[in-house]
Amino acid sequence: INSQKMSKSLGNFVTIKDFLDKYHDADILKLFFLSTHYSHPIDYTDERIEEARSALERIMILLGKIDESVTRNTSHVTRKNIKEIENIKNKLIQAMDDDFNTPQGLAAVFELVNIPNKNIDDLNFIYHAKATIKELLNILGISLKIGSKDTEITDEIINEKILERNKARKNKDFALADKIRKELEDQGIILEDTKDGKTTWRRRL
């Protein structure tokens, strides 16, 4: 049997510290491992890590949309369980009972991630969907806490920049507005303008 040397100099060895220094979020690595059954081998590639990063970003974008919708809507949220959501939750539980079948468990999570986008105006549905998504991810060890660096731009500065950009847009100074958007984007902050004229933001994973 031929053995292959493992070393950083050969480019085939990555430590967890190296990973966190680059991506700043352990949840991406967790999703990468959870995508394959623990009894099977898994190849570490940039493409697979990017898939995990995109998957995590999908979750974060949805939860942000739900928060925004709940903030805008003053309707009462009931505590009544929603059968469709409970059925998906049971799929994850069954997958975990089946020899910790994490790929199937993740499939259940993303089934639940896809549905609220079609029901974003149903406050009761999305409220319970969010709670269940977070509950299921917690079972899988996904914390949804993005790692941060000491040099990371603060929420206060971001909101100040958004106010400055909104003022520029109101004054039809679109060059300045675009410049502010680009400055924030360079620091990992993604702005999204809503149909009702508001601006929301999220950190790029």
GROMACS .gro file of C-alpha atoms in nm:
model
  205
    1ILE     CA    1   0.000   0.000   0.000
    2ASN     CA    2   0.142   0.335  -0.101
    3SER     CA    3   0.120   0.598   0.170
    4GLN     CA    4   0.088   0.967   0.089
    5LYS     CA    5   0.265   1.225   0.299
    6MET     CA    6   0.039   1.473   0.476
    7SER     CA    7   0.187   1.817   0.518
    8LYS     CA    8   0.089   2.182   0.483
    9SER     CA    9   0.375   2.236   0.239
   10LEU     CA   10   0.216   1.984   0.001
   11GLY     CA   11  -0.119   2.158   0.030
   12ASN     CA   12  -0.300   1.846   0.151
   13PHE     CA   13  -0.318   1.927   0.520
   14VAL     CA   14  -0.550   2.182   0.684
   15THR     CA   15  -0.585   2.236   1.058
   16ILE     CA   16  -0.905   2.356   1.222
   17LYS     CA   17  -0.720   2.674   1.318
   18ASP     CA   18  -0.627   2.729   0.953
   19PHE     CA   19  -0.991   2.683   0.857
   20LEU     CA   20  -1.120   2.928   1.118
   21ASP     CA   21  -0.856   3.184   1.026
   22LYS     CA   22  -0.989   3.175   0.671
   23TYR     CA   23  -1.365   3.132   0.718
   24HIS     CA   24  -1.420   3.256   1.077
   25ASP     CA   25  -1.719   3.025   1.127
   26ALA     CA   26  -1.707   2.670   1.264
   27ASP     CA   27  -2.066   2.608   1.145
   28ILE     CA   28  -1.939   2.589   0.786
   29LEU     CA   29  -1.702   2.306   0.879
   30LYS     CA   30  -1.976   2.133   1.078
   31LEU     CA   31  -2.213   2.143   0.779
   32PHE     CA   32  -1.936   2.004   0.561
   33PHE     CA   33  -1.893   1.701   0.789
   34LEU     CA   34  -2.267   1.654   0.845
   35SER     CA   35  -2.325   1.630   0.470
   36THR     CA   36  -2.169   1.282   0.470
   37HIS     CA   37  -2.251   0.990   0.698
   38TYR     CA   38  -1.993   0.953   0.974
   39SER     CA   39  -1.906   0.600   0.855
   40HIS     CA   40  -1.811   0.719   0.506
   41PRO     CA   41  -1.497   0.901   0.392
   42ILE     CA   42  -1.524   1.264   0.286
   43ASP     CA   43  -1.294   1.465   0.060
   44TYR     CA   44  -1.199   1.814   0.178
   45THR     CA   45  -1.206   2.048  -0.120
   46ASP     CA   46  -1.263   2.420  -0.168
   47GLU     CA   47  -1.571   2.336  -0.373
   48ARG     CA   48  -1.724   2.129  -0.091
   49ILE     CA   49  -1.649   2.401   0.163
   50GLU     CA   50  -1.808   2.661  -0.064
   51GLU     CA   51  -2.120   2.442  -0.087
   52ALA     CA   52  -2.136   2.431   0.293
   53ARG     CA   53  -2.081   2.808   0.316
   54SER     CA   54  -2.360   2.871   0.064
   55ALA     CA   55  -2.591   2.635   0.251
   56LEU     CA   56  -2.531   2.820   0.578
   57GLU     CA   57  -2.585   3.153   0.403
   58ARG     CA   58  -2.923   3.031   0.273
   59ILE     CA   59  -3.028   2.962   0.630
   60MET     CA   60  -2.908   3.299   0.757
   61ILE     CA   61  -3.078   3.487   0.472
   62LEU     CA   62  -3.410   3.314   0.543
   63LEU     CA   63  -3.393   3.382   0.917
   64GLY     CA   64  -3.319   3.747   0.838
   65LYS     CA   65  -3.623   3.763   0.609
   66ILE     CA   66  -3.840   3.611   0.880
   67ASP     CA   67  -3.716   3.862   1.138
   68GLU     CA   68  -3.791   4.147   0.898
   69SER     CA   69  -4.141   4.015   0.824
   70VAL     CA   70  -4.220   3.964   1.192
   71THR     CA   71  -4.102   4.318   1.270
   72ARG     CA   72  -4.329   4.468   1.001
   73ASN     CA   73  -4.631   4.258   1.092
   74THR     CA   74  -4.829   4.322   1.409
   75SER     CA   75  -5.056   4.017   1.377
   76HIS     CA   76  -5.086   3.784   1.675
   77VAL     CA   77  -4.875   3.469   1.670
   78THR     CA   78  -5.049   3.160   1.806
   79ARG     CA   79  -4.880   2.872   1.984
   80LYS     CA   80  -5.063   2.611   1.782
   81ASN     CA   81  -4.835   2.354   1.620
   82ILE     CA   82  -4.836   2.342   1.241
   83LYS     CA   83  -4.861   1.988   1.109
   84GLU     CA   84  -4.641   2.045   0.802
   85ILE     CA   85  -4.359   2.178   1.019
   86GLU     CA   86  -4.398   1.900   1.275
   87ASN     CA   87  -4.382   1.637   0.999
   88ILE     CA   88  -4.050   1.777   0.876
   89LYS     CA   89  -3.918   1.790   1.232
   90ASN     CA   90  -4.004   1.421   1.270
   91LYS     CA   91  -3.806   1.344   0.952
   92LEU     CA   92  -3.490   1.475   1.117
   93ILE     CA   93  -3.558   1.283   1.437
   94GLN     CA   94  -3.611   0.963   1.238
   95ALA     CA   95  -3.291   1.027   1.042
   96MET     CA   96  -3.091   1.067   1.363
   97ASP     CA   97  -3.246   0.749   1.502
   98ASP     CA   98  -3.128   0.574   1.184
   99ASP     CA   99  -2.760   0.544   1.286
  100PHE     CA  100  -2.711   0.922   1.296
  101ASN     CA  101  -2.797   0.970   0.930
  102THR     CA  102  -2.694   1.335   0.922
  103PRO     CA  103  -2.726   1.380   0.542
  104GLN     CA  104  -3.095   1.292   0.566
  105GLY     CA  105  -3.125   1.510   0.874
  106LEU     CA  106  -2.982   1.806   0.682
  107ALA     CA  107  -3.219   1.735   0.394
  108ALA     CA  108  -3.508   1.777   0.638
  109VAL     CA  109  -3.365   2.107   0.761
  110PHE     CA  110  -3.339   2.246   0.409
  111GLU     CA  111  -3.686   2.121   0.325
  112LEU     CA  112  -3.801   2.344   0.607
  113VAL     CA  113  -3.576   2.628   0.487
  114ASN     CA  114  -3.736   2.620   0.142
  115ILE     CA  115  -4.100   2.631   0.254
  116PRO     CA  116  -4.113   2.965   0.442
  117ASN     CA  117  -3.997   3.154   0.133
  118LYS     CA  118  -4.332   3.057  -0.020
  119ASN     CA  119  -4.521   3.159   0.295
  120ILE     CA  120  -4.325   3.468   0.399
  121ASP     CA  121  -4.644   3.668   0.463
  122ASP     CA  122  -4.793   3.399   0.690
  123LEU     CA  123  -4.662   3.530   1.022
  124ASN     CA  124  -4.770   3.230   1.226
  125PHE     CA  125  -4.612   2.985   0.982
  126ILE     CA  126  -4.276   3.159   0.951
  127TYR     CA  127  -4.254   3.221   1.327
  128HIS     CA  128  -4.286   2.850   1.397
  129ALA     CA  129  -4.066   2.760   1.101
  130LYS     CA  130  -3.784   2.976   1.239
  131ALA     CA  131  -3.815   2.827   1.588
  132THR     CA  132  -3.810   2.474   1.446
  133ILE     CA  133  -3.516   2.542   1.213
  134LYS     CA  134  -3.310   2.668   1.506
  135GLU     CA  135  -3.420   2.370   1.718
  136LEU     CA  136  -3.319   2.118   1.449
  137LEU     CA  137  -2.987   2.289   1.382
  138ASN     CA  138  -2.917   2.284   1.755
  139ILE     CA  139  -2.967   1.907   1.750
  140LEU     CA  140  -2.703   1.889   1.477
  141GLY     CA  141  -2.467   2.117   1.669
  142ILE     CA  142  -2.506   2.421   1.442
  143SER     CA  143  -2.498   2.733   1.657
  144LEU     CA  144  -2.561   3.005   1.392
  145LYS     CA  145  -2.312   3.225   1.574
  146ILE     CA  146  -2.082   3.376   1.316
  147GLY     CA  147  -1.726   3.412   1.436
  148SER     CA  148  -1.594   3.765   1.452
  149LYS     CA  149  -1.258   3.938   1.442
  150ASP     CA  150  -1.151   4.229   1.659
  151THR     CA  151  -1.130   4.444   1.347
  152GLU     CA  152  -1.484   4.360   1.231
  153ILE     CA  153  -1.704   4.660   1.157
  154THR     CA  154  -1.962   4.718   1.432
  155ASP     CA  155  -2.342   4.721   1.393
  156GLU     CA  156  -2.347   5.087   1.499
  157ILE     CA  157  -2.108   5.191   1.222
  158ILE     CA  158  -2.302   4.985   0.967
  159ASN     CA  159  -2.629   5.156   1.060
  160GLU     CA  160  -2.460   5.498   1.041
  161LYS     CA  161  -2.332   5.414   0.692
  162ILE     CA  162  -2.681   5.304   0.586
  163LEU     CA  163  -2.829   5.634   0.710
  164GLU     CA  164  -2.558   5.820   0.517
  165ARG     CA  165  -2.635   5.615   0.206
  166ASN     CA  166  -3.011   5.672   0.240
  167LYS     CA  167  -2.950   6.048   0.265
  168ALA     CA  168  -2.735   6.034  -0.050
  169ARG     CA  169  -3.006   5.842  -0.236
  170LYS     CA  170  -3.269   6.095  -0.124
  171ASN     CA  171  -3.048   6.374  -0.262
  172LYS     CA  172  -3.004   6.172  -0.584
  173ASP     CA  173  -2.630   6.146  -0.518
  174PHE     CA  174  -2.619   5.792  -0.652
  175ALA     CA  175  -2.241   5.794  -0.696
  176LEU     CA  176  -2.196   5.843  -0.321
  177ALA     CA  177  -2.465   5.585  -0.244
  178ASP     CA  178  -2.289   5.329  -0.463
  179LYS     CA  179  -1.955   5.413  -0.303
  180ILE     CA  180  -2.094   5.351   0.046
  181ARG     CA  181  -2.246   5.020  -0.064
  182LYS     CA  182  -1.912   4.914  -0.214
  183GLU     CA  183  -1.720   5.017   0.100
  184LEU     CA  184  -1.950   4.806   0.316
  185GLU     CA  185  -1.936   4.517   0.071
  186ASP     CA  186  -1.554   4.524   0.087
  187GLN     CA  187  -1.588   4.479   0.464
  188GLY     CA  188  -1.823   4.183   0.424
  189ILE     CA  189  -2.152   4.368   0.469
  190ILE     CA  190  -2.425   4.300   0.213
  191LEU     CA  191  -2.703   4.559   0.176
  192GLU     CA  192  -3.047   4.467   0.044
  193ASP     CA  193  -3.306   4.730  -0.049
  194THR     CA  194  -3.665   4.617   0.013
  195LYS     CA  195  -3.971   4.702  -0.195
  196ASP     CA  196  -4.100   4.938   0.074
  197GLY     CA  197  -3.783   5.149   0.055
  198LYS     CA  198  -3.605   5.013   0.361
  199THR     CA  199  -3.249   4.883   0.362
  200THR     CA  200  -3.152   4.565   0.547
  201TRP     CA  201  -2.804   4.425   0.589
  202ARG     CA  202  -2.627   4.100   0.669
  203ARG     CA  203  -2.272   3.986   0.715
  204ARG     CA  204  -2.129   3.780   0.433
  205LEU     CA  205  -2.025   3.435   0.555
   0.00000   0.00000   0.00000
